Coordinates of N, CA and C in Angstrom, one line a residue:
C1 N 116.3 56.0 89.0 CA 117.4 56.3 87.6 C 118.4 57.0 88.5
Y2 N 118.2 58.3 89.1 CA 119.4 59.0 89.7 C 120.0 58.2 90.5
S3 N 119.3 57.3 91.4 CA 120.4 56.6 92.5 C 121.1 55.6 91.7
T4 N 120.7 55.0 90.7 CA 121.3 54.0 90.0 C 122.7 54.5 89.1
L5 N 122.3 55.8 88.6 CA 123.6 56.4 88.1 C 124.6 56.7 88.9
A6 N 124.1 57.4 90.0 CA 125.0 57.7 91.2 C 125.7 56.5 91.6
Q7 N 125.2 55.3 92.1 CA 125.7 54.3 92.3 C 126.9 53.8 91.4
K8 N 126.8 53.9 90.2 CA 127.6 53.6 89.2 C 129.1 54.3 89.4
K9 N 128.8 55.5 89.8 CA 130.1 56.4 90.2 C 130.7 56.2 91.7
G10 N 129.9 55.2 92.4 CA 130.6 55.0 93.5 C 129.7 55.5 94.8
Y11 N 128.7 56.0 94.6 CA 127.8 56.6 95.7 C 126.9 55.5 96.4
Q12 N 127.0 55.5 97.8 CA 126.4 54.4 98.5 C 125.1 54.9 99.1
G13 N 123.9 54.7 98.5 CA 122.6 55.2 99.3 C 121.8 55.4 98.1
V14 N 120.7 56.0 98.6 CA 119.6 56.4 97.6 C 119.4 57.9 97.5
L15 N 119.1 58.3 96.3 CA 119.1 59.8 96.1 C 117.5 60.2 95.9
S16 N 117.1 61.3 96.7 CA 115.7 61.7 96.5 C 115.7 62.9 95.9
V17 N 114.8 62.9 94.7 CA 114.6 64.0 93.9 C 113.3 64.5 93.6
G18 N 112.7 65.4 93.2 CA 111.5 65.9 93.1 C 111.5 67.2 92.6
R19 N 110.4 67.4 91.8 CA 110.4 68.7 90.8 C 110.0 69.9 91.9
V20 N 110.0 69.7 93.1 CA 110.0 70.9 94.1 C 111.2 70.9 94.8
Q21 N 111.4 69.6 95.7 CA 112.5 69.8 96.5 C 113.8 69.9 96.1
T22 N 114.0 69.6 94.6 CA 115.3 69.5 94.2 C 115.6 70.9 93.7
P23 N 115.0 71.8 93.1 CA 115.3 73.2 92.9 C 115.4 74.0 94.1
I24 N 114.4 73.7 95.0 CA 114.5 74.6 96.3 C 115.9 74.3 97.1
L25 N 116.1 72.9 96.9 CA 117.5 72.4 97.7 C 118.6 73.4 96.8
G26 N 118.5 73.4 95.5 CA 119.6 73.9 94.9 C 119.6 75.5 95.2
L27 N 118.6 76.2 95.5 CA 118.6 77.5 95.8 C 119.3 77.7 97.2
V28 N 118.9 76.7 98.2 CA 119.3 76.9 99.4 C 120.9 76.6 99.4
V29 N 121.3 75.6 98.6 CA 122.7 75.4 98.6 C 123.6 76.6 97.9
A30 N 122.9 77.1 96.8 CA 123.5 78.3 96.2 C 123.7 79.5 97.2
R31 N 122.8 79.7 98.0 CA 122.6 80.9 98.9 C 123.7 80.6 100.0
D32 N 123.9 79.5 100.4 CA 124.8 79.1 101.6 C 126.3 79.0 100.9
R33 N 126.6 78.6 99.6 CA 127.7 78.9 99.2 C 128.1 80.5 98.8
A34 N 127.3 81.2 98.5 CA 127.4 82.7 98.4 C 127.7 83.0 99.6
H35 N 127.0 82.7 100.6 CA 127.3 83.4 102.0 C 128.6 82.8 102.7
E36 N 129.1 81.7 102.4 CA 130.4 81.4 102.8 C 131.5 81.9 101.9
G37 N 131.2 82.4 100.7 CA 132.1 82.8 99.9 C 132.2 84.4 99.9
H38 N 131.4 85.0 100.7 CA 131.3 86.3 100.8 C 132.5 86.9 101.3
E39 N 133.0 88.2 100.8 CA 134.3 88.7 101.5 C 133.9 90.2 101.6
K40 N 134.3 90.6 102.8 CA 133.9 92.1 103.0 C 134.8 92.9 102.2
Q41 N 134.3 94.1 101.7 CA 135.1 95.2 100.9 C 134.8 96.5 101.5
A42 N 135.7 96.9 101.6 CA 135.7 98.5 102.2 C 135.0 99.4 100.9
Y43 N 134.2 100.5 101.2 CA 133.8 101.3 100.2 C 133.5 102.5 101.0
H44 N 133.3 103.5 100.1 CA 133.1 105.0 100.7 C 132.1 105.6 100.3
T45 N 131.5 106.6 100.9 CA 130.2 107.4 100.6 C 130.6 108.8 100.7
V46 N 130.1 109.7 100.1 CA 130.3 111.3 100.3 C 128.9 111.9 100.4
K47 N 128.7 112.3 101.5 CA 127.5 112.7 102.1 C 127.7 114.4 102.3
A48 N 126.6 115.2 102.2 CA 126.6 116.6 102.5 C 125.4 116.9 103.2
Q49 N 125.5 117.7 104.0 CA 124.3 118.6 104.7 C 124.3 119.9 104.0
I50 N 123.1 120.2 103.3 CA 122.8 121.3 102.7 C 121.9 122.2 103.4
D51 N 122.2 123.5 103.7 CA 121.3 124.3 104.6 C 120.6 125.2 103.7
M52 N 119.1 124.5 103.5 CA 118.4 125.3 102.5 C 117.6 126.3 103.3
P53 N 116.9 127.1 102.8 CA 116.0 128.1 103.5 C 115.1 127.6 104.6
S54 N 114.3 126.6 104.2 CA 113.2 126.1 105.1 C 113.8 124.6 106.0
Q55 N 114.8 124.2 105.6 CA 115.5 123.0 106.4 C 116.6 122.5 105.9
L56 N 117.3 121.8 106.8 CA 118.6 121.0 106.3 C 118.4 119.8 105.6
V57 N 119.0 119.7 104.3 CA 118.8 118.8 103.7 C 120.0 117.7 103.3
E58 N 119.9 116.7 103.6 CA 121.1 115.6 103.4 C 121.1 115.1 102.0
A59 N 122.2 115.1 101.4 CA 122.3 114.7 100.0 C 123.6 113.6 99.8
E60 N 123.6 112.8 98.9 CA 124.5 111.7 98.8 C 125.0 111.8 97.2
Y61 N 126.3 111.7 97.0 CA 127.0 111.9 96.0 C 126.9 110.4 95.2
I62 N 126.4 110.8 94.0 CA 126.3 109.5 93.1 C 127.5 109.7 92.2
P63 N 128.3 108.5 92.2 CA 129.4 108.5 91.4 C 129.1 108.4 89.6
A64 N 130.1 109.3 89.1 CA 129.7 109.3 87.5 C 130.4 107.8 87.0
D65 N 130.0 107.9 85.7 CA 130.4 106.4 85.0 C 132.0 106.0 85.0
D66 N 132.8 107.2 85.2 CA 134.2 107.1 85.0 C 134.9 107.1 86.3
A67 N 134.0 107.1 87.5 CA 134.4 106.9 88.9 C 135.1 105.7 89.3
P68 N 136.0 105.8 90.2 CA 136.6 104.3 90.7 C 135.8 103.8 91.6
V69 N 134.7 102.8 91.3 CA 133.7 102.2 91.7 C 133.8 100.6 91.9
D70 N 133.1 100.0 92.8 CA 133.1 98.4 93.0 C 132.1 98.1 92.0
E71 N 132.1 96.8 92.1 CA 130.7 96.0 91.1 C 129.4 96.6 91.5
K72 N 129.2 97.2 92.5 CA 128.0 97.7 93.1 C 127.7 99.2 93.0
G73 N 128.7 99.8 92.4 CA 128.5 101.2 92.0 C 129.0 102.1 93.0
R74 N 129.7 101.5 94.1 CA 130.0 102.3 95.6 C 131.5 102.5 95.4
I75 N 131.9 103.9 95.7 CA 133.0 104.3 95.6 C 134.0 103.5 96.6
A76 N 135.2 103.2 95.4 CA 136.3 102.0 96.2 C 137.7 102.6 96.5
D77 N 137.7 103.9 96.0 CA 138.8 104.7 96.2 C 138.9 105.9 97.5
A78 N 139.4 105.7 98.5 CA 139.1 106.7 99.6 C 139.7 108.0 99.3
V79 N 140.8 108.0 98.3 CA 141.3 109.3 97.9 C 140.3 110.2 96.9
F80 N 139.8 109.5 96.0 CA 139.0 110.1 95.2 C 137.7 110.3 96.1
G81 N 137.1 109.7 97.1 CA 136.2 110.3 97.8 C 136.4 111.4 98.8
K82 N 137.8 111.5 99.2 CA 138.1 112.7 99.9 C 138.3 113.9 98.9
K83 N 138.7 113.8 97.8 CA 138.8 114.8 96.8 C 137.5 115.5 96.5
I84 N 136.4 114.7 96.3 CA 135.1 115.0 95.9 C 134.6 115.9 97.2
A85 N 134.8 115.4 98.4 CA 134.3 116.0 99.7 C 135.0 117.4 99.7
N86 N 136.2 117.5 99.3 CA 136.9 118.9 99.7 C 136.5 119.9 98.7
E87 N 136.2 119.5 97.3 CA 135.7 120.1 96.3 C 134.6 121.0 96.5
V88 N 133.7 120.3 97.2 CA 132.4 120.8 97.6 C 132.2 121.1 99.0
Q89 N 133.2 121.2 100.0 CA 133.1 121.7 101.3 C 132.9 123.2 101.2
G90 N 131.7 123.5 102.0 CA 131.5 125.1 101.9 C 131.0 125.8 100.6
K91 N 130.7 125.2 99.8 CA 130.4 125.7 98.3 C 128.7 125.8 98.4
P92 N 128.2 126.7 97.5 CA 126.8 126.7 97.6 C 126.4 125.7 96.5
A93 N 125.1 125.5 97.1 CA 124.3 124.2 96.1 C 123.0 124.6 95.7
A94 N 122.5 124.1 94.6 CA 121.3 124.3 94.0 C 120.7 123.1 93.6
V95 N 119.2 123.0 93.8 CA 118.6 122.1 93.5 C 118.0 122.2 92.0
L96 N 118.3 121.3 91.1 CA 117.8 121.4 89.7 C 116.9 120.4 89.2
S97 N 115.6 120.8 88.9 CA 114.5 120.0 88.2 C 114.2 118.8 88.9
V98 N 114.4 118.6 90.1 CA 113.9 117.2 90.8 C 112.4 117.3 90.9
L99 N 111.8 118.4 91.1 CA 110.5 118.6 91.1 C 109.7 117.9 89.7
E100 N 110.3 118.4 88.9 CA 109.8 117.8 87.5 C 110.1 116.2 87.2
I101 N 111.1 115.8 87.9 CA 111.4 114.4 87.7 C 110.4 113.7 88.8
T102 N 110.3 114.1 89.7 CA 109.4 113.5 90.9 C 108.0 113.5 90.2
Q103 N 107.5 114.5 89.4 CA 106.2 114.7 89.0 C 106.1 113.6 88.0
R104 N 107.0 113.3 87.2 CA 106.9 112.0 86.2 C 106.8 110.7 87.0
L105 N 107.7 110.6 88.1 CA 107.6 109.3 88.6 C 106.1 109.2 89.5
R106 N 105.4 110.4 89.9 CA 104.3 110.0 90.3 C 103.2 110.0 89.3
D107 N 103.0 110.8 88.1 CA 101.9 111.0 87.6 C 102.2 109.9 86.4
Q108 N 103.3 109.8 85.7 CA 103.8 108.6 84.5 C 103.9 107.5 84.9
H109 N 104.6 107.3 86.2 CA 105.1 105.9 86.7 C 104.2 105.5 87.7
K110 N 103.3 106.3 88.4 CA 102.6 105.9 89.4 C 103.5 105.2 90.9
A111 N 104.8 105.8 90.6 CA 106.0 105.0 91.5 C 106.0 105.4 92.9
I112 N 105.7 106.9 93.1 CA 105.9 107.3 94.4 C 104.6 108.1 94.9
T113 N 104.6 108.4 96.1 CA 103.4 109.0 96.7 C 103.6 110.6 96.5
Y114 N 102.6 111.5 96.9 CA 102.7 112.9 96.7 C 104.0 113.5 96.7
N115 N 104.3 114.4 95.6 CA 105.6 114.5 95.6 C 106.0 116.1 95.9
R116 N 105.1 116.8 96.4 CA 105.3 118.1 96.6 C 105.5 118.3 98.2
S117 N 105.5 117.3 99.0 CA 105.5 117.4 100.1 C 107.0 117.6 100.9
D118 N 107.0 118.4 101.8 CA 108.1 118.8 102.3 C 108.5 118.2 103.8
C119 N 107.5 117.3 104.1 CA 107.5 116.7 105.4 C 108.5 115.5 105.4
R120 N 109.0 115.2 106.4 CA 109.8 114.0 106.7 C 109.5 112.9 107.6
Y121 N 108.0 112.8 107.9 CA 107.5 111.8 108.8 C 106.4 111.2 108.1
L122 N 106.1 110.0 108.5 CA 105.0 109.3 108.0 C 103.9 108.8 109.0
N123 N 102.4 108.6 108.5 CA 101.6 108.1 109.4 C 102.1 107.1 110.2
D124 N 101.5 106.6 111.2 CA 101.8 105.5 112.1 C 101.1 104.2 111.3
E125 N 99.9 104.5 110.4 CA 99.4 103.6 109.9 C 100.2 103.0 108.5
R126 N 100.9 103.8 108.2 CA 101.8 103.5 106.9 C 102.7 102.3 107.6
H127 N 103.0 102.3 108.7 CA 104.0 101.2 109.2 C 103.4 99.7 108.7
A128 N 101.9 99.5 108.9 CA 101.5 98.2 108.8 C 101.5 97.8 107.3
E129 N 101.7 98.9 106.5 CA 102.1 98.3 104.8 C 103.4 98.2 104.6
A130 N 104.5 98.1 105.2 CA 105.7 98.0 105.4 C 106.3 96.6 104.8
A131 N 105.6 95.5 105.4 CA 106.0 94.1 104.9 C 105.6 94.0 103.3
E132 N 104.5 94.5 103.0 CA 104.0 94.0 101.7 C 104.9 95.2 100.6
L133 N 105.3 96.3 101.2 CA 105.8 97.2 100.2 C 107.3 96.8 100.0
L134 N 108.0 96.2 100.9 CA 109.5 95.8 101.1 C 109.3 94.7 100.2
Q135 N 108.2 93.7 100.2 CA 108.3 92.6 99.4 C 108.3 92.8 97.9
A136 N 107.4 93.8 97.6 CA 107.3 94.3 96.1 C 108.5 95.0 95.7
L137 N 109.2 95.8 96.5 CA 110.7 96.1 96.2 C 111.9 95.2 96.0
T138 N 111.4 94.0 96.6 CA 112.6 92.9 96.7 C 113.0 92.3 95.2
P139 N 112.2 92.1 94.3 CA 112.8 91.9 92.9 C 113.8 92.9 92.4
A140 N 113.5 94.2 92.5 CA 114.3 95.3 92.2 C 115.5 95.5 92.9
Y141 N 115.5 95.5 94.3 CA 116.6 96.0 95.0 C 116.9 94.8 96.0
G142 N 116.7 93.5 95.6 CA 117.2 92.2 96.2 C 117.7 92.5 97.6
D143 N 118.7 91.9 98.1 CA 118.8 91.9 99.7 C 118.7 93.0 100.4
M144 N 118.9 94.3 99.9 CA 118.5 95.4 100.6 C 117.3 95.5 101.1
A145 N 116.3 95.3 100.2 CA 114.9 95.2 100.6 C 114.4 93.6 101.4
E146 N 114.7 92.5 101.0 CA 114.8 91.3 101.5 C 115.0 91.1 102.9
Y147 N 116.2 91.8 103.2 CA 116.6 91.5 104.6 C 116.3 92.6 105.7
A148 N 115.5 93.8 104.9 CA 115.0 94.8 105.8 C 113.8 94.2 106.8
A149 N 113.8 94.7 108.2 CA 113.0 94.3 109.1 C 111.8 95.0 109.2
P150 N 110.6 94.6 108.7 CA 109.3 95.4 108.7 C 108.8 95.6 110.2
N151 N 109.3 94.7 111.2 CA 108.7 94.8 112.4 C 109.3 96.0 113.1
L152 N 110.5 96.6 112.6 CA 111.0 97.7 113.3 C 110.4 99.0 112.8
K153 N 110.3 99.9 113.6 CA 109.5 101.2 113.6 C 110.5 102.4 113.8
S154 N 110.9 103.0 112.9 CA 111.7 103.9 113.1 C 111.1 105.3 113.7
K155 N 111.8 106.4 114.0 CA 111.3 107.6 114.4 C 110.3 108.3 113.3
A156 N 110.6 107.8 112.2 CA 110.0 108.5 110.9 C 108.5 108.1 110.9
F157 N 108.1 107.2 111.6 CA 106.7 106.9 111.7 C 106.0 107.8 113.0
N158 N 105.4 108.8 112.9 CA 105.1 109.4 113.9 C 103.9 110.6 113.3
S159 N 102.8 110.1 113.6 CA 101.6 110.8 112.8 C 101.5 112.2 113.5
K160 N 101.8 112.4 114.7 CA 101.7 113.8 115.1 C 102.6 114.9 114.6
K161 N 103.6 114.4 113.9 CA 104.6 115.3 113.0 C 104.1 115.4 111.7
V162 N 103.1 114.7 111.0 CA 102.8 114.7 109.7 C 102.2 116.1 109.5
T163 N 102.3 116.7 108.5 CA 101.6 118.1 107.9 C 100.7 117.9 107.2
A164 N 100.4 118.8 106.2 CA 99.2 118.2 105.0 C 99.5 117.0 104.2
H165 N 100.7 116.6 104.2 CA 101.1 115.3 103.3 C 102.3 114.5 104.1
H166 N 102.3 113.4 104.2 CA 103.3 112.7 104.7 C 104.7 112.9 103.8
A167 N 105.7 112.0 104.1 CA 106.9 112.1 103.7 C 107.0 111.2 102.2
I168 N 107.7 111.5 101.1 CA 107.5 110.9 99.8 C 108.3 109.5 100.1
I169 N 107.5 108.5 99.7 CA 107.7 107.3 99.7 C 107.4 106.4 98.3
P170 N 108.0 105.3 98.2 CA 107.7 104.5 97.0 C 106.0 103.8 97.0
T171 N 105.5 103.5 96.1 CA 104.0 102.9 96.1 C 104.4 101.4 95.8
M172 N 103.3 100.8 95.8 CA 103.5 99.4 95.5 C 103.6 99.2 94.1
N173 N 103.6 100.1 93.1 CA 103.6 100.0 91.8 C 105.1 100.3 91.2
V174 N 106.0 99.1 91.5 CA 107.2 99.3 91.2 C 107.7 99.5 90.1
P175 N 108.2 100.4 89.3 CA 108.7 100.6 87.8 C 109.8 99.7 87.6
E176 N 109.9 99.2 86.2 CA 111.1 98.4 85.7 C 112.1 99.5 85.6
L177 N 113.1 99.4 86.6 CA 114.3 100.5 86.4 C 114.8 100.8 85.1
G178 N 115.0 99.8 84.2 CA 115.6 100.0 82.8 C 114.7 100.7 82.0
K179 N 113.6 101.0 82.4 CA 112.4 101.7 81.6 C 112.6 103.3 81.9
L180 N 113.4 103.7 83.1 CA 113.4 104.8 83.5 C 114.3 105.6 83.0
T181 N 114.3 107.0 83.1 CA 115.6 107.8 82.4 C 116.6 107.7 83.7
E182 N 117.7 108.0 83.1 CA 118.9 107.9 84.3 C 118.6 108.8 85.3
D183 N 117.9 110.2 85.3 CA 117.4 111.0 86.2 C 116.5 110.5 87.3
E184 N 115.5 109.9 86.4 CA 114.3 109.1 87.1 C 114.9 108.1 88.2
R185 N 115.8 107.5 87.3 CA 116.1 106.1 88.2 C 116.9 106.6 89.4
R186 N 117.8 107.8 89.5 CA 118.5 108.2 90.6 C 117.6 108.7 91.5
I187 N 116.6 109.5 91.1 CA 115.9 110.0 92.0 C 114.9 109.0 92.8
Y188 N 114.5 108.0 92.0 CA 113.6 107.1 92.6 C 114.3 106.1 93.7
E189 N 115.5 105.9 93.2 CA 116.6 105.0 94.1 C 116.8 105.6 95.2
L190 N 117.0 107.0 95.3 CA 117.1 107.8 96.7 C 116.0 107.6 97.6
I191 N 114.8 107.9 96.9 CA 113.5 107.6 97.6 C 113.3 106.3 98.3
V192 N 113.7 105.2 97.6 CA 113.4 103.8 97.9 C 114.5 103.6 99.0
K193 N 115.8 104.0 98.8 CA 116.9 103.6 99.9 C 116.4 104.3 101.1
L194 N 116.0 105.5 101.1 CA 115.8 106.1 102.3 C 114.4 105.4 103.1
Y195 N 113.5 104.9 102.2 CA 112.4 104.1 102.9 C 112.9 102.9 103.3
I196 N 113.7 102.1 102.9 CA 114.2 100.7 103.2 C 115.0 100.9 104.5
A197 N 115.9 102.1 104.4 CA 116.8 102.4 105.8 C 116.0 102.5 107.2
Q198 N 114.8 102.8 106.8 CA 114.0 103.0 108.3 C 113.6 101.2 109.0
F199 N 113.9 100.6 108.2 CA 113.8 98.9 108.8 C 115.1 98.2 108.9
Y200 N 116.1 99.1 109.2 CA 117.3 98.6 109.5 C 117.7 99.1 111.0
P201 N 118.5 98.3 111.7 CA 119.0 98.9 112.9 C 119.8 99.9 112.9
P202 N 120.2 100.8 114.0 CA 121.1 101.9 113.6 C 122.6 101.5 113.1
A203 N 123.0 102.3 112.2 CA 124.4 101.9 111.8 C 125.4 101.8 112.9
E204 N 126.6 101.0 112.5 CA 127.8 100.9 113.4 C 129.1 101.3 112.7
F205 N 129.9 101.7 113.1 CA 131.1 102.3 112.7 C 132.1 101.7 113.2
M206 N 133.2 101.6 112.8 CA 134.3 101.1 113.2 C 135.4 102.3 113.1
A207 N 135.9 102.3 114.5 CA 136.9 103.5 114.6 C 138.3 103.5 113.9

Protein backbone atom coordinates (compact mmCIF):
# COMPACT_ATOMS: atom_id res chain seq x y z
CA CYS A 1 0.00 0.00 0.00
CA TYR A 2 2.73 2.45 0.98
CA SER A 3 4.82 1.53 -2.05
CA THR A 4 1.85 1.98 -4.42
CA LEU A 5 0.94 5.38 -2.93
CA ALA A 6 4.56 6.51 -3.09
CA GLN A 7 4.96 5.37 -6.69
CA LYS A 8 1.90 7.43 -7.68
CA LYS A 9 3.83 10.46 -6.47
CA GLY A 10 6.89 9.55 -8.52
CA TYR A 11 8.86 7.38 -6.09
CA GLN A 12 10.79 4.58 -7.81
CA GLY A 13 11.22 1.50 -5.66
CA VAL A 14 9.61 -0.33 -2.77
CA LEU A 15 9.03 1.05 0.73
CA SER A 16 9.66 -1.22 3.70
CA VAL A 17 7.53 -0.40 6.74
CA GLY A 18 6.77 -2.15 10.01
CA ARG A 19 5.34 -1.50 13.45
CA VAL A 20 8.83 -1.62 14.98
CA GLN A 21 11.24 -0.46 12.29
CA THR A 22 9.21 2.56 11.21
CA PRO A 23 8.94 4.31 14.63
CA ILE A 24 12.56 3.40 15.44
CA LEU A 25 13.68 4.88 12.12
CA GLY A 26 11.62 7.96 12.93
CA LEU A 27 13.44 8.36 16.26
CA VAL A 28 16.82 7.99 14.56
CA VAL A 29 15.95 10.58 11.89
CA ALA A 30 14.57 13.02 14.50
CA ARG A 31 17.72 12.68 16.62
CA ASP A 32 19.95 13.13 13.55
CA ARG A 33 18.07 16.26 12.46
CA ALA A 34 18.25 17.68 15.98
CA HIS A 35 22.00 17.01 16.03
CA GLU A 36 22.56 18.68 12.65
CA GLY A 37 20.39 21.64 13.60
CA HIS A 38 22.05 22.21 16.97
CA GLU A 39 23.60 25.64 17.40
CA LYS A 40 26.12 26.39 20.11
CA GLN A 41 24.95 29.06 22.53
CA ALA A 42 27.06 30.85 25.08
CA TYR A 43 25.77 30.89 28.64
CA HIS A 44 27.16 31.88 32.01
CA THR A 45 27.22 30.44 35.52
CA VAL A 46 27.93 32.19 38.80
CA LYS A 47 29.68 30.04 41.36
CA ALA A 48 30.98 30.82 44.82
CA GLN A 49 33.36 29.20 47.25
CA ILE A 50 32.05 29.69 50.78
CA ASP A 51 34.45 29.22 53.67
CA MET A 52 32.35 27.39 56.26
CA PRO A 53 33.71 26.48 59.71
CA SER A 54 34.33 22.82 58.83
CA GLN A 55 34.99 22.94 55.09
CA LEU A 56 35.02 24.93 51.86
CA VAL A 57 31.57 24.74 50.24
CA GLU A 58 30.95 25.36 46.54
CA ALA A 59 27.64 26.97 45.61
CA GLU A 60 26.03 27.89 42.29
CA TYR A 61 23.63 30.75 41.71
CA ILE A 62 20.15 29.69 40.62
CA PRO A 63 18.56 32.42 38.47
CA ALA A 64 15.26 33.90 39.59
CA ASP A 65 12.19 33.77 37.36
CA ASP A 66 12.78 37.29 36.04
CA ALA A 67 16.49 36.76 35.28
CA PRO A 68 17.76 36.94 31.67
CA VAL A 69 18.02 33.21 30.92
CA ASP A 70 17.86 31.00 27.84
CA GLU A 71 15.30 28.25 27.21
CA LYS A 72 17.23 25.92 29.52
CA GLY A 73 17.20 28.35 32.43
CA ARG A 74 20.89 29.33 32.06
CA ILE A 75 22.16 32.91 32.37
CA ALA A 76 22.33 34.41 28.89
CA ASP A 77 23.53 37.91 29.82
CA ALA A 78 27.20 38.22 30.81
CA VAL A 79 26.67 41.68 32.35
CA PHE A 80 23.92 40.29 34.59
CA GLY A 81 26.16 37.41 35.68
CA LYS A 82 29.05 39.75 36.54
CA LYS A 83 26.68 42.01 38.49
CA ILE A 84 25.55 39.09 40.66
CA ALA A 85 29.15 37.98 41.21
CA ASN A 86 30.24 41.50 42.23
CA GLU A 87 27.32 41.87 44.64
CA VAL A 88 28.20 38.72 46.62
CA GLN A 89 32.00 38.99 46.44
CA GLY A 90 33.41 38.87 49.97
CA LYS A 91 29.95 38.99 51.58
CA PRO A 92 28.91 36.65 54.44
CA ALA A 93 26.70 33.67 53.63
CA ALA A 94 24.25 31.59 55.62
CA VAL A 95 22.81 28.14 55.02
CA LEU A 96 19.02 28.30 55.47
CA SER A 97 16.72 25.31 56.03
CA VAL A 98 18.59 22.95 53.66
CA LEU A 99 18.62 20.19 56.26
CA GLU A 100 14.84 20.35 56.56
CA ILE A 101 14.48 20.13 52.78
CA THR A 102 16.88 17.20 52.43
CA GLN A 103 15.08 15.46 55.28
CA ARG A 104 11.85 15.61 53.27
CA LEU A 105 13.64 14.41 50.16
CA ARG A 106 14.93 11.43 52.13
CA ASP A 107 11.97 10.54 54.36
CA GLN A 108 8.97 11.60 52.29
CA HIS A 109 10.20 11.11 48.73
CA LYS A 110 12.89 8.45 49.34
CA ALA A 111 14.86 10.33 46.67
CA ILE A 112 18.30 10.73 48.29
CA THR A 113 20.61 8.80 50.56
CA TYR A 114 21.40 9.69 54.20
CA ASN A 115 21.15 13.48 54.28
CA ARG A 116 23.17 14.36 57.37
CA SER A 117 26.48 13.26 55.93
CA ASP A 118 29.27 15.81 55.50
CA CYS A 119 31.41 13.40 53.51
CA ARG A 120 32.25 14.21 49.87
CA TYR A 121 33.30 10.69 48.85
CA LEU A 122 31.56 7.46 47.83
CA ASN A 123 32.42 3.84 48.46
CA ASP A 124 34.05 2.11 45.50
CA GLU A 125 31.14 -0.37 45.50
CA ARG A 126 28.77 2.48 44.61
CA HIS A 127 30.43 2.80 41.21
CA ALA A 128 28.93 -0.52 40.12
CA GLU A 129 25.45 1.01 40.53
CA ALA A 130 26.20 3.99 38.28
CA ALA A 131 24.83 2.64 34.98
CA GLU A 132 21.49 1.66 36.51
CA LEU A 133 21.12 4.90 38.45
CA LEU A 134 22.00 7.08 35.44
CA GLN A 135 19.41 5.19 33.42
CA ALA A 136 16.80 5.85 36.10
CA LEU A 137 17.65 9.57 36.03
CA THR A 138 17.48 9.85 32.22
CA PRO A 139 13.68 10.35 31.88
CA ALA A 140 13.86 13.37 34.20
CA TYR A 141 17.26 14.78 33.16
CA GLY A 142 17.49 13.79 29.50
CA ASP A 143 20.78 14.13 27.65
CA MET A 144 22.63 15.15 30.80
CA ALA A 145 22.14 11.67 32.27
CA GLU A 146 21.91 9.74 29.00
CA TYR A 147 25.31 10.88 27.71
CA ALA A 148 27.12 10.39 31.02
CA ALA A 149 29.71 7.61 30.88
CA PRO A 150 29.22 5.17 33.80
CA ASN A 151 32.57 3.56 33.02
CA LEU A 152 34.36 6.74 34.13
CA LYS A 153 35.41 6.71 37.77
CA SER A 154 36.10 10.08 39.34
CA LYS A 155 38.15 10.76 42.46
CA ALA A 156 34.90 10.93 44.42
CA PHE A 157 34.85 7.11 44.48
CA ASN A 158 37.31 6.37 47.25
CA SER A 159 36.32 4.03 50.07
CA LYS A 160 39.35 5.05 52.11
CA LYS A 161 38.04 8.60 52.47
CA VAL A 162 34.45 7.67 53.38
CA THR A 163 33.64 8.40 57.01
CA ALA A 164 30.54 7.17 58.88
CA HIS A 165 28.36 7.84 55.82
CA HIS A 166 29.21 8.45 52.17
CA ALA A 167 28.29 11.57 50.22
CA ILE A 168 24.64 12.42 49.53
CA ILE A 169 23.51 11.06 46.15
CA PRO A 170 20.17 10.35 44.45
CA THR A 171 18.52 6.97 44.86
CA MET A 172 16.83 4.77 42.29
CA ASN A 173 13.50 6.22 43.46
CA VAL A 174 13.46 9.25 41.16
CA PRO A 175 10.52 11.51 42.10
CA GLU A 176 8.22 13.34 39.71
CA LEU A 177 9.87 16.75 39.63
CA GLY A 178 6.54 18.50 39.20
CA LYS A 179 5.36 17.14 42.55
CA LEU A 180 8.31 18.59 44.48
CA THR A 181 8.17 22.04 46.01
CA GLU A 182 10.38 24.66 44.38
CA ASP A 183 12.97 24.40 47.17
CA GLU A 184 12.87 20.59 47.13
CA ARG A 185 13.40 20.53 43.39
CA ARG A 186 16.31 22.97 43.52
CA ILE A 187 18.14 21.01 46.22
CA TYR A 188 17.39 17.69 44.54
CA GLU A 189 18.70 18.94 41.20
CA LEU A 190 21.92 20.14 42.83
CA ILE A 191 22.45 16.66 44.26
CA VAL A 192 21.60 14.97 40.96
CA LYS A 193 23.78 17.24 38.82
CA LEU A 194 26.76 16.83 41.13
CA TYR A 195 26.36 13.05 40.91
CA ILE A 196 26.00 13.02 37.11
CA ALA A 197 29.06 15.26 36.78
CA GLN A 198 31.21 12.42 38.16
CA PHE A 199 30.68 10.58 34.88
CA TYR A 200 31.90 13.26 32.51
CA PRO A 201 35.50 14.01 31.50
CA PRO A 202 37.23 17.13 32.91
CA ALA A 203 35.77 20.38 31.66
CA GLU A 204 37.57 22.31 28.93
CA PHE A 205 37.44 26.09 28.73
CA MET A 206 38.14 28.44 25.84
CA ALA A 207 40.52 31.25 26.72
